[in-house]
CSV table of C-alpha atoms in Angstrom, one decimal:
chain,number,residue,atom,x,y,z
L,1,THR,CA,78.7,-61.5,-207.4
L,2,PHE,CA,80.1,-58.8,-205.1
L,3,PHE,CA,78.3,-60.3,-202.1
L,4,PHE,CA,79.7,-63.8,-203.0
L,5,LEU,CA,83.3,-62.5,-203.3
L,6,TYR,CA,82.8,-60.7,-200.0
L,7,GLN,CA,81.8,-63.9,-198.2
L,8,VAL,CA,84.7,-65.8,-199.8
L,9,LEU,CA,87.1,-63.1,-198.4
L,10,ILE,CA,85.6,-63.5,-194.9
L,11,ILE,CA,86.1,-67.3,-195.1
L,12,ILE,CA,89.7,-66.8,-196.3
L,13,LYS,CA,90.4,-64.3,-193.5
L,14,ARG,CA,89.2,-66.8,-190.9
L,15,GLN,CA,91.6,-69.4,-192.2
L,16,ILE,CA,94.6,-67.2,-191.8
L,17,ILE,CA,96.2,-67.2,-188.3
L,18,MET,CA,96.1,-63.6,-187.2
L,19,PRO,CA,98.4,-62.9,-184.3
L,20,THR,CA,96.8,-61.8,-181.0
L,21,LEU,CA,98.3,-61.3,-177.6
L,22,ASN,CA,97.4,-64.9,-176.8
L,23,ARG,CA,98.9,-66.2,-180.0
L,24,VAL,CA,102.2,-64.4,-179.3
L,25,LYS,CA,102.3,-65.7,-175.7
L,26,ASP,CA,101.6,-69.2,-177.0
L,27,ILE,CA,104.4,-69.0,-179.5
L,28,PHE,CA,106.9,-68.0,-176.9
L,29,ASN,CA,105.6,-70.6,-174.5
L,30,LYS,CA,105.9,-73.4,-177.0
L,31,VAL,CA,109.3,-72.5,-178.3
L,32,SER,CA,110.7,-71.8,-174.8
L,33,LEU,CA,109.5,-75.2,-173.5
L,34,GLN,CA,110.9,-76.9,-176.6
L,35,HIS,CA,114.4,-75.7,-175.6
L,36,ILE,CA,116.1,-78.7,-173.9
L,37,SER,CA,117.3,-76.6,-171.0
L,38,ILE,CA,114.1,-74.7,-170.1
L,39,LYS,CA,112.1,-76.3,-167.2
L,40,GLU,CA,109.2,-73.9,-166.9
L,41,PHE,CA,107.5,-71.0,-168.6
L,42,TYR,CA,105.5,-68.3,-166.8
L,43,TYR,CA,103.9,-65.0,-167.7
L,44,GLY,CA,102.6,-62.0,-165.7
L,45,THR,CA,103.9,-58.9,-164.0
L,46,SER,CA,107.5,-58.7,-162.9
L,47,PHE,CA,106.5,-59.1,-159.3
L,48,ASN,CA,105.5,-62.7,-160.0
L,49,VAL,CA,109.1,-63.7,-160.6
L,50,ALA,CA,109.9,-64.1,-156.9
L,51,VAL,CA,111.6,-67.3,-156.1
L,52,SER,CA,109.4,-70.2,-155.2
L,53,PRO,CA,110.8,-73.4,-153.6
L,54,ASN,CA,108.9,-75.5,-156.3
L,55,THR,CA,110.3,-73.6,-159.3
L,56,GLU,CA,112.7,-75.6,-161.5
L,57,TYR,CA,115.3,-73.5,-163.2
L,58,PRO,CA,116.2,-72.3,-165.8
L,59,ILE,CA,112.8,-70.6,-166.6
L,60,VAL,CA,111.5,-68.3,-169.2
L,61,PHE,CA,109.2,-65.5,-168.0
L,62,LEU,CA,107.1,-63.3,-170.3
L,63,GLU,CA,106.7,-60.1,-168.5
L,64,THR,CA,103.5,-58.1,-168.9
L,65,PRO,CA,102.0,-55.6,-169.4
L,66,TYR,CA,102.3,-55.2,-173.2
L,67,ASN,CA,102.8,-51.9,-175.0
L,68,ILE,CA,100.8,-51.9,-178.2
L,69,ASN,CA,101.6,-49.4,-181.0
L,70,TYR,CA,99.7,-49.1,-184.3
L,71,ASP,CA,101.7,-48.2,-187.3
L,72,ASP,CA,100.7,-45.0,-189.2
L,73,ASN,CA,99.6,-46.9,-192.2
L,74,ARG,CA,97.2,-48.9,-190.0
L,75,ARG,CA,98.2,-52.2,-191.4
L,76,LEU,CA,100.7,-53.2,-188.7
L,77,LYS,CA,100.8,-53.4,-185.0
L,78,ASN,CA,103.7,-53.7,-182.6
L,79,TYR,CA,103.7,-55.4,-179.3
L,80,GLN,CA,106.5,-54.5,-176.9
L,81,PHE,CA,107.2,-56.6,-173.8
L,82,ALA,CA,110.0,-58.3,-171.9
L,83,LEU,CA,111.1,-61.9,-172.0
L,84,LEU,CA,113.4,-63.1,-169.1
L,85,VAL,CA,115.6,-66.2,-169.1
L,86,LEU,CA,116.5,-66.9,-165.4
L,87,PHE,CA,118.7,-69.3,-163.6
L,88,LYS,CA,119.0,-70.1,-159.9
L,89,THR,CA,122.3,-68.7,-158.6
L,90,LYS,CA,124.3,-68.7,-155.5
L,91,GLU,CA,123.7,-65.7,-153.2
L,92,ASP,CA,126.3,-62.9,-153.6
L,93,ASP,CA,128.4,-65.0,-156.0
L,94,ILE,CA,129.5,-62.8,-158.9
L,95,ALA,CA,131.1,-65.7,-160.9
L,96,ASP,CA,127.9,-67.8,-160.6
L,97,ASN,CA,125.8,-64.8,-161.7
L,98,HIS,CA,128.0,-64.2,-164.7
L,99,ASN,CA,127.8,-67.9,-165.7
L,100,ALA,CA,124.0,-67.7,-165.4
L,101,GLN,CA,124.0,-64.6,-167.6
L,102,SER,CA,126.1,-66.2,-170.2
L,103,ALA,CA,124.0,-69.3,-170.3
L,104,ALA,CA,120.7,-67.3,-170.3
L,105,GLU,CA,122.0,-65.2,-173.2
L,106,ASP,CA,122.8,-68.3,-175.2
L,107,ILE,CA,119.4,-69.9,-174.5
L,108,GLY,CA,117.5,-66.6,-175.2
L,109,ASP,CA,119.3,-66.2,-178.5
L,110,ALA,CA,118.4,-69.7,-179.5
L,111,ILE,CA,114.7,-69.2,-178.6
L,112,LEU,CA,114.5,-65.9,-180.4
L,113,SER,CA,116.3,-67.3,-183.5
L,114,LYS,CA,113.9,-70.3,-183.6
L,115,ILE,CA,110.9,-67.9,-183.4
L,116,GLN,CA,112.3,-65.7,-186.1
L,117,ASN,CA,112.7,-68.7,-188.4
L,118,ASP,CA,109.7,-70.9,-187.6
L,119,TYR,CA,107.0,-68.2,-187.2
L,120,LYS,CA,108.1,-65.6,-189.8
L,121,GLN,CA,104.8,-65.9,-191.5
L,122,GLU,CA,103.0,-64.7,-188.4
L,123,ILE,CA,105.3,-62.4,-186.5
L,124,LEU,CA,108.5,-60.4,-187.0
L,125,LEU,CA,110.9,-59.8,-184.2
L,126,SER,CA,111.6,-56.2,-185.3
L,127,GLY,CA,113.5,-55.1,-182.2
L,128,ILE,CA,115.6,-56.9,-179.6
L,129,ARG,CA,117.5,-55.4,-176.7
L,130,ALA,CA,118.9,-57.2,-173.7
L,131,LEU,CA,120.1,-56.5,-170.2
L,132,THR,CA,121.9,-58.9,-167.9
L,133,LEU,CA,120.4,-59.4,-164.5
L,134,ASN,CA,122.2,-59.9,-161.2
L,135,GLU,CA,120.3,-61.2,-158.2
L,136,PHE,CA,117.1,-60.4,-159.9
L,137,SER,CA,113.9,-60.5,-157.7
L,138,SER,CA,115.9,-62.2,-155.0
L,139,ASP,CA,119.5,-62.8,-154.1
L,140,THR,CA,119.5,-66.1,-155.9
L,141,THR,CA,118.3,-65.5,-159.5
L,142,GLY,CA,120.3,-64.2,-162.5
L,143,GLY,CA,119.9,-64.1,-166.2
L,144,VAL,CA,119.0,-61.9,-169.1
L,145,ARG,CA,116.0,-59.6,-169.7
L,146,TYR,CA,115.1,-59.2,-173.4
L,147,GLU,CA,113.1,-56.2,-174.4
L,148,LEU,CA,111.3,-57.2,-177.6
L,149,THR,CA,109.2,-55.5,-180.3
L,150,VAL,CA,107.1,-58.0,-182.2
L,151,SER,CA,105.5,-56.7,-185.4
L,152,MET,CA,102.5,-58.3,-187.2
L,153,ASN,CA,99.7,-57.5,-189.5
L,154,ARG,CA,96.5,-56.1,-188.1
L,155,GLU,CA,93.5,-58.3,-188.4
L,156,TYR,CA,91.0,-55.5,-188.7
L,157,SER,CA,92.9,-53.1,-190.9
L,158,ILE,CA,90.7,-53.7,-194.0
L,159,PRO,CA,86.8,-53.7,-193.9
L,160,VAL,CA,86.4,-57.4,-195.0
L,161,CYS,CA,88.2,-58.4,-191.8
L,162,TYR,CA,85.9,-56.7,-189.4
L,163,ALA,CA,82.6,-56.6,-191.2
L,164,ASP,CA,81.3,-59.8,-189.6
L,165,GLN,CA,81.7,-58.1,-186.1
L,166,PHE,CA,79.0,-55.5,-186.8
L,167,ASP,CA,75.3,-55.5,-187.5
L,168,ALA,CA,74.8,-53.2,-190.5
L,169,ASP,CA,71.1,-53.6,-190.3
L,170,CYS,CA,70.8,-52.5,-186.7
L,171,THR,CA,67.9,-50.0,-186.4
L,172,ASP,CA,68.0,-49.4,-182.7
L,173,CYS,CA,71.6,-48.3,-182.6
């Protein structure tokens, strides 16, 4: 009966959505593009933000790399990364930059609130800090950079969750 219960737990584990880096990115991508103002979603290093003539603004940019911290009790992990909401702005125009920052903060707050409400079973936004951006990456981009901490359960924190990834009968190991 132990073996049977063990197999049932493995099946249940596979039916639960366990957050991964890809899942977190996909959540932010989906919710960002659902926002009526956002035209495009990108992710990568901060150097990829450079203005392209084909980019439609406003955009959301998930900035990598991620910082991953494991909680002491080994049941939680925290991803830290930045999320940018950017608008095209007029070069050297302080008022236009300020308007872009205000609009970006409003959009960012809406996106983060929707994620907190709609995905609370998967992830928790446990830390949010923001910095306004003037003439970011070029003279014609402004907005807000959110520094986020996303907490979630660790998939492999209990043996039943990782047992199927190892060959217990391996004799040549």
